[in-house]
Amino acid sequence: MKLLFVIQDSHGWAGTERVTNLIANGLSDRYEIEVLSLSERPSCEKGYLYKASIVRSYIPIHQGVLGLFSINTKTARHISRGAYDVVVISGVGEIKFLLVAILFCRTKFVAWEHFNAAYTHRRVNRKVAARFCDAIVVLTRADADDWQLYLHPRGHIVRIPNPLATIPRQPSLLTTTRVLALGRLEEQKRFDLLIDAFVLMHAKYPDWTLRIRGTGSKEAELKNRVKELGLENAIEILPAVEDVASEYQVASIYALSSKFEGFPMTLIEAMAFGIPCVSFDCPNGPSEIIAQGEDGFLVPYGDVTALAGALAKLAQEPTLRMQMGRKAREHIKRFDQEHVSALWEDFLAKLCQE
């Protein structure tokens, strides 16, 4: 079987690039894989490492109506010549660059949703995917329900969660007094609510600290809020780092305060390090990852007091932290790369038999 993954930029460092890399590598021993970037080839190698057998190709995007027409023509020609069995569009937003190919190329097209249909279903790209793609791959059961409810796709809706690259040999010792949160400093992540919750927790447990790592448009606003609270020594807002493992190793609680998610990989990664997680029960993902009261806590979205209470409970009870951390590390094995790759293999085999 010959597969083509289409992605905005295979050399990026974000979540979409990471999971595309993991799945492409995981399938490469069985299938002929190519990854097409809708971007210029970089002057130096960067991004996640692909196996040597995987072909990398590039068609850069040009702005404007003529640019859109040009790239549609080029991608259609590329797909026609490649004679792929399946084209996986990694990120539904890229479908606008593949319209000609979808209409005229005789291959199966799969839209791989990395976000949340409840918040994105009004976008034209989702409606196009629902109308023309042969299948939609989503990350959660809730998102599968939302695609059916809002978009009624003609093709199958298949739930395949994102994979965990590895389960680290050495878990966090959970002996520090640090709460960790990772993510873009944008409205969606609602780090302002996490800071408010931490303020309540810190009043009871002043030796605990909060470290937020990320960059984004809310950085100045969040830092000003910390300064106003006089908690510069307790709350750190630092740039994102490539080596996130070093952050997980020295954290004892992981917190997620998002308004919505597609599938929060940071929860899975933290749990792989044996860290109990506290999260808003936002759509979609946390409730399908955290087992409430067993390996972490879910609280209603926006309930700052409940978020603070869950953080405080874990801060107060180190034995509970350890117990939840061990269960988290065990439960997360259902997301290992081998298992998730097998789900993709089964899905692709059935798709090509139709």
mmCIF file of C-alpha atoms in Angstrom:
data_model
loop_
_atom_site.group_PDB
_atom_site.id
_atom_site.type_symbol
_atom_site.label_atom_id
_atom_site.label_comp_id
_atom_site.label_asym_id
_atom_site.label_seq_id
_atom_site.Cartn_x
_atom_site.Cartn_y
_atom_site.Cartn_z
ATOM 1 C CA MET A 1 0.000 0.000 0.000
ATOM 2 C CA LYS A 2 1.216 3.483 -0.875
ATOM 3 C CA LEU A 3 0.307 6.320 1.515
ATOM 4 C CA LEU A 4 0.722 10.069 1.245
ATOM 5 C CA PHE A 5 0.492 12.277 4.328
ATOM 6 C CA VAL A 6 -0.154 15.944 3.532
ATOM 7 C CA ILE A 7 0.794 18.439 6.247
ATOM 8 C CA GLN A 8 1.434 22.159 6.422
ATOM 9 C CA ASP A 9 5.058 21.741 7.487
ATOM 10 C CA SER A 10 6.618 18.407 8.388
ATOM 11 C CA HIS A 11 9.581 20.232 9.923
ATOM 12 C CA GLY A 12 7.551 21.951 12.655
ATOM 13 C CA TRP A 13 7.637 21.134 16.358
ATOM 14 C CA ALA A 14 3.908 21.342 17.266
ATOM 15 C CA GLY A 15 1.505 18.533 18.122
ATOM 16 C CA THR A 16 0.207 17.908 14.597
ATOM 17 C CA GLU A 17 3.748 17.525 13.307
ATOM 18 C CA ARG A 18 4.615 15.197 16.178
ATOM 19 C CA VAL A 19 1.743 12.755 15.744
ATOM 20 C CA THR A 20 2.097 12.754 11.942
ATOM 21 C CA ASN A 21 5.737 11.818 12.411
ATOM 22 C CA LEU A 22 4.881 9.036 14.881
ATOM 23 C CA ILE A 23 2.193 7.474 12.696
ATOM 24 C CA ALA A 24 4.224 7.750 9.479
ATOM 25 C CA ASN A 25 7.219 6.118 11.183
ATOM 26 C CA GLY A 26 5.003 3.474 12.784
ATOM 27 C CA LEU A 27 3.487 2.466 9.435
ATOM 28 C CA SER A 28 6.666 2.678 7.358
ATOM 29 C CA ASP A 29 7.724 -0.933 7.944
ATOM 30 C CA ARG A 30 4.556 -2.160 6.246
ATOM 31 C CA TYR A 31 3.685 0.565 3.749
ATOM 32 C CA GLU A 32 5.368 2.847 1.248
ATOM 33 C CA ILE A 33 5.143 6.274 2.898
ATOM 34 C CA GLU A 34 5.584 9.811 1.590
ATOM 35 C CA VAL A 35 5.105 13.038 3.538
ATOM 36 C CA LEU A 36 4.215 16.131 1.496
ATOM 37 C CA SER A 37 4.832 19.519 3.131
ATOM 38 C CA LEU A 38 2.881 22.509 1.863
ATOM 39 C CA SER A 39 5.938 24.658 2.505
ATOM 40 C CA GLU A 40 9.453 25.351 1.298
ATOM 41 C CA ARG A 41 12.149 22.794 1.982
ATOM 42 C CA PRO A 42 14.198 24.238 4.880
ATOM 43 C CA SER A 43 17.838 25.101 4.303
ATOM 44 C CA CYS A 44 18.854 22.884 7.222
ATOM 45 C CA GLU A 45 17.251 19.772 8.670
ATOM 46 C CA LYS A 46 14.934 20.405 11.628
ATOM 47 C CA GLY A 47 11.823 18.946 13.213
ATOM 48 C CA TYR A 48 11.060 15.395 14.249
ATOM 49 C CA LEU A 49 13.152 12.652 12.687
ATOM 50 C CA TYR A 50 11.551 10.528 9.964
ATOM 51 C CA LYS A 51 12.814 7.078 9.042
ATOM 52 C CA ALA A 52 15.120 6.928 6.038
ATOM 53 C CA SER A 53 12.591 4.955 3.974
ATOM 54 C CA ILE A 54 10.037 7.790 4.109
ATOM 55 C CA VAL A 55 10.061 10.129 1.112
ATOM 56 C CA ARG A 56 9.839 13.872 1.880
ATOM 57 C CA SER A 57 8.397 16.227 -0.753
ATOM 58 C CA TYR A 58 7.492 19.925 -0.844
ATOM 59 C CA ILE A 59 4.997 22.182 -2.605
ATOM 60 C CA PRO A 60 5.151 25.704 -1.150
ATOM 61 C CA ILE A 61 1.990 27.763 -0.688
ATOM 62 C CA HIS A 62 1.614 31.127 -2.458
ATOM 63 C CA GLN A 63 -0.870 33.746 -1.290
ATOM 64 C CA GLY A 64 -3.914 35.023 -3.156
ATOM 65 C CA VAL A 65 -6.457 33.484 -5.497
ATOM 66 C CA LEU A 66 -3.861 32.698 -8.141
ATOM 67 C CA GLY A 67 -1.667 31.101 -5.509
ATOM 68 C CA LEU A 68 -4.559 28.925 -4.322
ATOM 69 C CA PHE A 69 -5.290 27.832 -7.890
ATOM 70 C CA SER A 70 -1.608 27.136 -8.499
ATOM 71 C CA ILE A 71 -1.106 24.927 -5.462
ATOM 72 C CA ASN A 72 -4.337 23.026 -6.151
ATOM 73 C CA THR A 73 -3.052 22.278 -9.636
ATOM 74 C CA LYS A 74 0.337 21.184 -8.330
ATOM 75 C CA THR A 75 -1.019 18.941 -5.585
ATOM 76 C CA ALA A 76 -3.455 17.303 -8.017
ATOM 77 C CA ARG A 77 -0.627 16.626 -10.461
ATOM 78 C CA HIS A 78 1.577 15.277 -7.662
ATOM 79 C CA ILE A 79 -1.131 12.929 -6.370
ATOM 80 C CA SER A 80 -2.096 11.770 -9.854
ATOM 81 C CA ARG A 81 1.496 10.897 -10.717
ATOM 82 C CA GLY A 82 2.132 9.246 -7.353
ATOM 83 C CA ALA A 83 -0.719 6.737 -7.709
ATOM 84 C CA TYR A 84 -1.301 6.622 -3.945
ATOM 85 C CA ASP A 85 -3.806 4.240 -2.431
ATOM 86 C CA VAL A 86 -4.669 6.685 0.361
ATOM 87 C CA VAL A 87 -4.002 10.389 0.948
ATOM 88 C CA VAL A 88 -4.197 11.421 4.615
ATOM 89 C CA ILE A 89 -4.746 15.150 5.125
ATOM 90 C CA SER A 90 -3.089 15.810 8.488
ATOM 91 C CA GLY A 91 -4.996 18.882 9.573
ATOM 92 C CA VAL A 92 -8.402 19.483 7.977
ATOM 93 C CA GLY A 93 -7.497 23.098 7.242
ATOM 94 C CA GLU A 94 -5.137 21.961 4.482
ATOM 95 C CA ILE A 95 -8.036 20.575 2.437
ATOM 96 C CA LYS A 96 -8.390 23.856 0.539
ATOM 97 C CA PHE A 97 -5.087 23.080 -1.177
ATOM 98 C CA LEU A 98 -6.336 19.671 -2.342
ATOM 99 C CA LEU A 99 -9.748 20.444 -3.803
ATOM 100 C CA VAL A 100 -8.800 19.638 -7.407
ATOM 101 C CA ALA A 101 -7.127 16.404 -6.342
ATOM 102 C CA ILE A 102 -10.142 15.312 -4.298
ATOM 103 C CA LEU A 103 -12.491 15.961 -7.210
ATOM 104 C CA PHE A 104 -10.430 14.390 -9.979
ATOM 105 C CA CYS A 105 -7.849 11.947 -8.578
ATOM 106 C CA ARG A 106 -8.854 8.327 -8.172
ATOM 107 C CA THR A 107 -7.617 7.654 -4.653
ATOM 108 C CA LYS A 108 -9.026 7.514 -1.132
ATOM 109 C CA PHE A 109 -8.891 10.755 0.850
ATOM 110 C CA VAL A 110 -8.880 10.823 4.658
ATOM 111 C CA ALA A 111 -9.303 13.996 6.742
ATOM 112 C CA TRP A 112 -7.412 13.673 10.032
ATOM 113 C CA GLU A 113 -9.009 15.982 12.596
ATOM 114 C CA HIS A 114 -6.606 17.269 15.243
ATOM 115 C CA PHE A 115 -8.951 19.776 16.859
ATOM 116 C CA ASN A 116 -12.534 19.893 18.067
ATOM 117 C CA ALA A 117 -15.570 19.765 15.772
ATOM 118 C CA ALA A 118 -17.793 21.407 18.382
ATOM 119 C CA TYR A 119 -15.729 24.588 17.873
ATOM 120 C CA THR A 120 -14.740 24.177 14.213
ATOM 121 C CA HIS A 121 -17.794 22.652 12.484
ATOM 122 C CA ARG A 122 -18.892 25.989 10.987
ATOM 123 C CA ARG A 123 -15.645 26.320 9.041
ATOM 124 C CA VAL A 124 -15.886 25.651 5.321
ATOM 125 C CA ASN A 125 -12.961 23.222 5.407
ATOM 126 C CA ARG A 126 -14.850 20.869 7.759
ATOM 127 C CA LYS A 127 -17.927 20.981 5.540
ATOM 128 C CA VAL A 128 -15.821 20.209 2.473
ATOM 129 C CA ALA A 129 -14.167 17.282 4.272
ATOM 130 C CA ALA A 130 -17.564 15.937 5.323
ATOM 131 C CA ARG A 131 -18.884 16.214 1.777
ATOM 132 C CA PHE A 132 -15.967 14.793 -0.184
ATOM 133 C CA CYS A 133 -13.595 12.722 1.976
ATOM 134 C CA ASP A 134 -13.877 8.945 2.151
ATOM 135 C CA ALA A 135 -13.242 8.885 5.902
ATOM 136 C CA ILE A 136 -12.729 11.188 8.870
ATOM 137 C CA VAL A 137 -10.258 10.202 11.584
ATOM 138 C CA VAL A 138 -10.975 11.798 14.957
ATOM 139 C CA LEU A 139 -9.199 11.510 18.287
ATOM 140 C CA THR A 140 -12.042 11.021 20.763
ATOM 141 C CA ARG A 141 -15.483 9.450 21.013
ATOM 142 C CA ALA A 142 -16.931 12.856 21.814
ATOM 143 C CA ASP A 143 -15.495 14.338 18.639
ATOM 144 C CA ALA A 144 -16.847 11.438 16.589
ATOM 145 C CA ASP A 145 -20.293 12.258 17.984
ATOM 146 C CA ASP A 146 -19.814 15.956 17.167
ATOM 147 C CA TRP A 147 -18.800 15.230 13.564
ATOM 148 C CA GLN A 148 -21.928 13.136 13.129
ATOM 149 C CA LEU A 149 -24.158 15.690 14.867
ATOM 150 C CA TYR A 150 -22.932 18.811 13.106
ATOM 151 C CA LEU A 151 -21.470 17.645 9.790
ATOM 152 C CA HIS A 152 -23.033 14.305 8.738
ATOM 153 C CA PRO A 153 -20.020 13.140 6.682
ATOM 154 C CA ARG A 154 -20.614 10.793 3.763
ATOM 155 C CA GLY A 155 -17.613 8.668 4.736
ATOM 156 C CA HIS A 156 -16.819 6.691 7.865
ATOM 157 C CA ILE A 157 -15.926 8.394 11.130
ATOM 158 C CA VAL A 158 -13.103 6.461 12.797
ATOM 159 C CA ARG A 159 -11.754 7.156 16.280
ATOM 160 C CA ILE A 160 -8.009 6.646 16.622
ATOM 161 C CA PRO A 161 -6.291 8.391 19.543
ATOM 162 C CA ASN A 162 -2.909 10.015 19.241
ATOM 163 C CA PRO A 163 0.032 7.779 20.152
ATOM 164 C CA LEU A 164 2.522 8.151 22.944
ATOM 165 C CA ALA A 165 6.046 8.022 21.526
ATOM 166 C CA THR A 166 7.629 6.198 24.453
ATOM 167 C CA ILE A 167 6.979 5.412 28.078
ATOM 168 C CA PRO A 168 10.008 6.768 29.934
ATOM 169 C CA ARG A 169 12.001 4.333 32.013
ATOM 170 C CA GLN A 170 12.341 6.725 34.914
ATOM 171 C CA PRO A 171 9.127 8.311 36.198
ATOM 172 C CA SER A 172 8.981 11.512 38.166
ATOM 173 C CA LEU A 173 9.730 10.965 41.837
ATOM 174 C CA LEU A 174 6.839 13.310 42.753
ATOM 175 C CA THR A 175 8.898 14.745 45.583
ATOM 176 C CA THR A 176 9.109 18.338 44.378
ATOM 177 C CA THR A 177 6.550 21.012 45.189
ATOM 178 C CA ARG A 178 5.933 22.033 41.589
ATOM 179 C CA VAL A 179 2.791 22.172 39.480
ATOM 180 C CA LEU A 180 3.555 22.079 35.745
ATOM 181 C CA ALA A 181 1.518 23.294 32.761
ATOM 182 C CA LEU A 182 2.597 23.353 29.115
ATOM 183 C CA GLY A 183 0.966 24.962 26.091
ATOM 184 C CA ARG A 184 0.544 27.986 23.867
ATOM 185 C CA LEU A 185 -0.153 31.187 25.775
ATOM 186 C CA GLU A 186 -3.478 31.779 24.044
ATOM 187 C CA GLU A 187 -7.089 32.264 25.112
ATOM 188 C CA GLN A 188 -7.946 28.609 24.505
ATOM 189 C CA LYS A 189 -5.562 27.434 27.227
ATOM 190 C CA ARG A 190 -7.035 29.717 29.933
ATOM 191 C CA PHE A 191 -3.854 29.931 31.945
ATOM 192 C CA ASP A 192 -5.427 32.938 33.637
ATOM 193 C CA LEU A 193 -7.847 30.567 35.372
ATOM 194 C CA LEU A 194 -5.003 28.243 36.334
ATOM 195 C CA ILE A 195 -3.164 31.162 37.915
ATOM 196 C CA ASP A 196 -6.308 32.113 39.862
ATOM 197 C CA ALA A 197 -6.664 28.521 41.080
ATOM 198 C CA PHE A 198 -3.012 28.332 42.050
ATOM 199 C CA VAL A 199 -3.368 31.544 44.083
ATOM 200 C CA LEU A 200 -6.017 29.796 46.203
ATOM 201 C CA MET A 201 -3.877 26.687 46.563
ATOM 202 C CA HIS A 202 -0.736 28.703 47.343
ATOM 203 C CA ALA A 203 -2.480 30.435 50.233
ATOM 204 C CA LYS A 204 -2.696 27.043 51.965
ATOM 205 C CA TYR A 205 0.556 25.542 50.671
ATOM 206 C CA PRO A 206 3.006 28.436 50.207
ATOM 207 C CA ASP A 207 5.988 26.190 49.450
ATOM 208 C CA TRP A 208 4.408 25.058 46.167
ATOM 209 C CA THR A 209 5.233 26.705 42.837
ATOM 210 C CA LEU A 210 3.629 26.814 39.410
ATOM 211 C CA ARG A 211 5.678 26.623 36.211
ATOM 212 C CA ILE A 212 3.999 27.435 32.880
ATOM 213 C CA ARG A 213 5.998 26.882 29.699
ATOM 214 C CA GLY A 214 4.870 28.271 26.359
ATOM 215 C CA THR A 215 4.747 31.303 24.123
ATOM 216 C CA GLY A 216 1.867 33.253 22.625
ATOM 217 C CA SER A 217 -0.166 36.429 22.499
ATOM 218 C CA LYS A 218 -1.202 36.265 26.169
ATOM 219 C CA GLU A 219 2.351 36.208 27.535
ATOM 220 C CA ALA A 220 2.542 39.865 28.609
ATOM 221 C CA GLU A 221 -0.956 39.786 30.098
ATOM 222 C CA LEU A 222 -0.221 36.677 32.157
ATOM 223 C CA LYS A 223 3.122 37.990 33.379
ATOM 224 C CA ASN A 224 1.497 41.271 34.401
ATOM 225 C CA ARG A 225 -1.124 39.343 36.339
ATOM 226 C CA VAL A 226 1.579 37.437 38.228
ATOM 227 C CA LYS A 227 3.346 40.713 39.006
ATOM 228 C CA GLU A 228 0.123 42.277 40.276
ATOM 229 C CA LEU A 229 -0.348 39.312 42.591
ATOM 230 C CA GLY A 230 3.208 39.679 43.890
ATOM 231 C CA LEU A 231 3.894 36.008 43.157
ATOM 232 C CA GLU A 232 6.909 36.270 40.849
ATOM 233 C CA ASN A 233 8.781 33.873 43.149
ATOM 234 C CA ALA A 234 5.979 31.297 43.082
ATOM 235 C CA ILE A 235 4.746 31.441 39.464
ATOM 236 C CA GLU A 236 7.106 31.135 36.504
ATOM 237 C CA ILE A 237 6.102 31.769 32.895
ATOM 238 C CA LEU A 238 8.921 30.517 30.700
ATOM 239 C CA PRO A 239 9.424 29.842 26.973
ATOM 240 C CA ALA A 240 8.610 26.450 25.497
ATOM 241 C CA VAL A 241 11.462 23.961 25.473
ATOM 242 C CA GLU A 242 12.345 21.114 23.145
ATOM 243 C CA ASP A 243 13.365 18.860 26.042
ATOM 244 C CA VAL A 244 10.011 18.610 27.836
ATOM 245 C CA ALA A 245 11.087 15.366 29.522
ATOM 246 C CA SER A 246 13.301 17.358 31.859
ATOM 247 C CA GLU A 247 10.238 19.368 32.924
ATOM 248 C CA TYR A 248 8.095 16.316 33.613
ATOM 249 C CA GLN A 249 10.899 14.720 35.631
ATOM 250 C CA VAL A 250 10.788 17.489 38.236
ATOM 251 C CA ALA A 251 7.024 18.022 38.429
ATOM 252 C CA SER A 252 4.694 16.485 40.993
ATOM 253 C CA ILE A 253 1.327 17.625 39.583
ATOM 254 C CA TYR A 254 0.309 18.433 36.016
ATOM 255 C CA ALA A 255 -2.515 20.926 35.387
ATOM 256 C CA LEU A 256 -4.633 21.550 32.293
ATOM 257 C CA SER A 257 -7.009 24.522 32.252
ATOM 258 C CA SER A 258 -8.092 24.644 28.603
ATOM 259 C CA LYS A 259 -11.456 25.846 27.338
ATOM 260 C CA PHE A 260 -11.372 23.117 24.708
ATOM 261 C CA GLU A 261 -8.907 20.602 23.282
ATOM 262 C CA GLY A 262 -8.609 18.167 20.404
ATOM 263 C CA PHE A 263 -6.652 15.524 22.289
ATOM 264 C CA PRO A 264 -4.321 16.920 24.969
ATOM 265 C CA MET A 265 -1.025 15.112 24.443
ATOM 266 C CA THR A 266 0.512 16.811 27.466
ATOM 267 C CA LEU A 267 -1.862 14.876 29.739
ATOM 268 C CA ILE A 268 -0.715 11.591 28.211
ATOM 269 C CA GLU A 269 2.940 12.578 28.420
ATOM 270 C CA ALA A 270 2.630 13.676 32.048
ATOM 271 C CA MET A 271 0.850 10.453 32.986
ATOM 272 C CA ALA A 272 3.565 8.437 31.238
ATOM 273 C CA PHE A 273 5.974 10.041 33.716
ATOM 274 C CA GLY A 274 3.709 8.909 36.548
ATOM 275 C CA ILE A 275 2.397 12.397 37.294
ATOM 276 C CA PRO A 276 -1.199 12.727 38.545
ATOM 277 C CA CYS A 277 -3.126 15.279 36.491
ATOM 278 C CA VAL A 278 -5.780 17.836 37.373
ATOM 279 C CA SER A 279 -7.853 19.108 34.460
ATOM 280 C CA PHE A 280 -10.962 20.995 33.573
ATOM 281 C CA ASP A 281 -13.452 18.566 32.067
ATOM 282 C CA CYS A 282 -13.446 20.463 28.793
ATOM 283 C CA PRO A 283 -14.396 19.155 25.375
ATOM 284 C CA ASN A 284 -12.745 16.982 24.184
ATOM 285 C CA GLY A 285 -10.209 14.553 25.510
ATOM 286 C CA PRO A 286 -9.545 14.891 29.253
ATOM 287 C CA SER A 287 -12.470 12.685 30.284
ATOM 288 C CA GLU A 288 -11.270 9.961 27.874
ATOM 289 C CA ILE A 289 -7.742 10.094 29.282
ATOM 290 C CA ILE A 290 -8.107 10.678 33.039
ATOM 291 C CA ALA A 291 -9.888 8.074 35.161
ATOM 292 C CA GLN A 292 -11.620 10.332 37.669
ATOM 293 C CA GLY A 293 -10.329 9.822 41.193
ATOM 294 C CA GLU A 294 -8.013 6.985 40.131
ATOM 295 C CA ASP A 295 -5.128 8.582 38.225
ATOM 296 C CA GLY A 296 -6.155 12.230 38.413
ATOM 297 C CA PHE A 297 -9.010 14.662 38.894
ATOM 298 C CA LEU A 298 -11.508 16.257 36.509
ATOM 299 C CA VAL A 299 -13.387 19.384 37.582
ATOM 300 C CA PRO A 300 -16.072 21.394 35.765
ATOM 301 C CA TYR A 301 -14.726 23.868 33.226
ATOM 302 C CA GLY A 302 -14.306 27.339 34.709
ATOM 303 C CA ASP A 303 -14.694 26.221 38.347
ATOM 304 C CA VAL A 304 -11.555 27.812 39.752
ATOM 305 C CA THR A 305 -12.388 26.813 43.319
ATOM 306 C CA ALA A 306 -12.749 23.148 42.356
ATOM 307 C CA LEU A 307 -9.497 23.279 40.370
ATOM 308 C CA ALA A 308 -7.720 24.786 43.386
ATOM 309 C CA GLY A 309 -9.234 22.129 45.646
ATOM 310 C CA ALA A 310 -7.989 19.271 43.475
ATOM 311 C CA LEU A 311 -4.501 20.773 43.311
ATOM 312 C CA ALA A 312 -4.511 21.282 47.073
ATOM 313 C CA LYS A 313 -5.597 17.693 47.729
ATOM 314 C CA LEU A 314 -2.643 16.334 45.778
ATOM 315 C CA ALA A 315 -0.289 18.824 47.437
ATOM 316 C CA GLN A 316 -1.552 17.820 50.871
ATOM 317 C CA GLU A 317 -1.398 14.045 50.380
ATOM 318 C CA PRO A 318 1.918 12.747 48.991
ATOM 319 C CA THR A 319 0.743 9.138 49.383
ATOM 320 C CA LEU A 320 -2.261 9.870 47.165
ATOM 321 C CA ARG A 321 0.051 11.510 44.626
ATOM 322 C CA MET A 322 2.190 8.393 44.504
ATOM 323 C CA GLN A 323 -0.807 6.050 44.184
ATOM 324 C CA MET A 324 -2.384 8.098 41.387
ATOM 325 C CA GLY A 325 0.960 8.464 39.652
ATOM 326 C CA ARG A 326 1.479 4.690 39.538
ATOM 327 C CA LYS A 327 -2.014 4.149 38.156
ATOM 328 C CA ALA A 328 -1.532 6.900 35.586
ATOM 329 C CA ARG A 329 1.633 5.263 34.315
ATOM 330 C CA GLU A 330 -0.149 1.918 34.004
ATOM 331 C CA HIS A 331 -3.346 3.237 32.423
ATOM 332 C CA ILE A 332 -1.528 5.221 29.765
ATOM 333 C CA LYS A 333 -0.118 2.117 28.102
ATOM 334 C CA ARG A 334 -3.284 1.920 25.978
ATOM 335 C CA PHE A 335 -1.906 4.842 23.967
ATOM 336 C CA ASP A 336 1.481 3.294 23.130
ATOM 337 C CA GLN A 337 2.663 3.730 19.543
ATOM 338 C CA GLU A 338 2.503 0.045 18.600
ATOM 339 C CA HIS A 339 -1.146 -0.238 19.609
ATOM 340 C CA VAL A 340 -2.191 2.996 17.872
ATOM 341 C CA SER A 341 -0.277 2.080 14.703
ATOM 342 C CA ALA A 342 -2.183 -1.218 14.639
ATOM 343 C CA LEU A 343 -5.463 0.727 14.750
ATOM 344 C CA TRP A 344 -4.312 2.732 11.713
ATOM 345 C CA GLU A 345 -3.335 -0.447 9.858
ATOM 346 C CA ASP A 346 -6.735 -2.002 10.472
ATOM 347 C CA PHE A 347 -8.537 1.180 9.377
ATOM 348 C CA LEU A 348 -6.484 1.570 6.181
ATOM 349 C CA ALA A 349 -6.917 -2.069 5.208
ATOM 350 C CA LYS A 350 -10.702 -1.824 5.531
ATOM 351 C CA LEU A 351 -10.788 1.516 3.672
ATOM 352 C CA CYS A 352 -8.894 0.103 0.700
ATOM 353 C CA GLN A 353 -11.178 -2.932 0.511
ATOM 354 C CA GLU A 354 -14.229 -0.737 -0.095
#
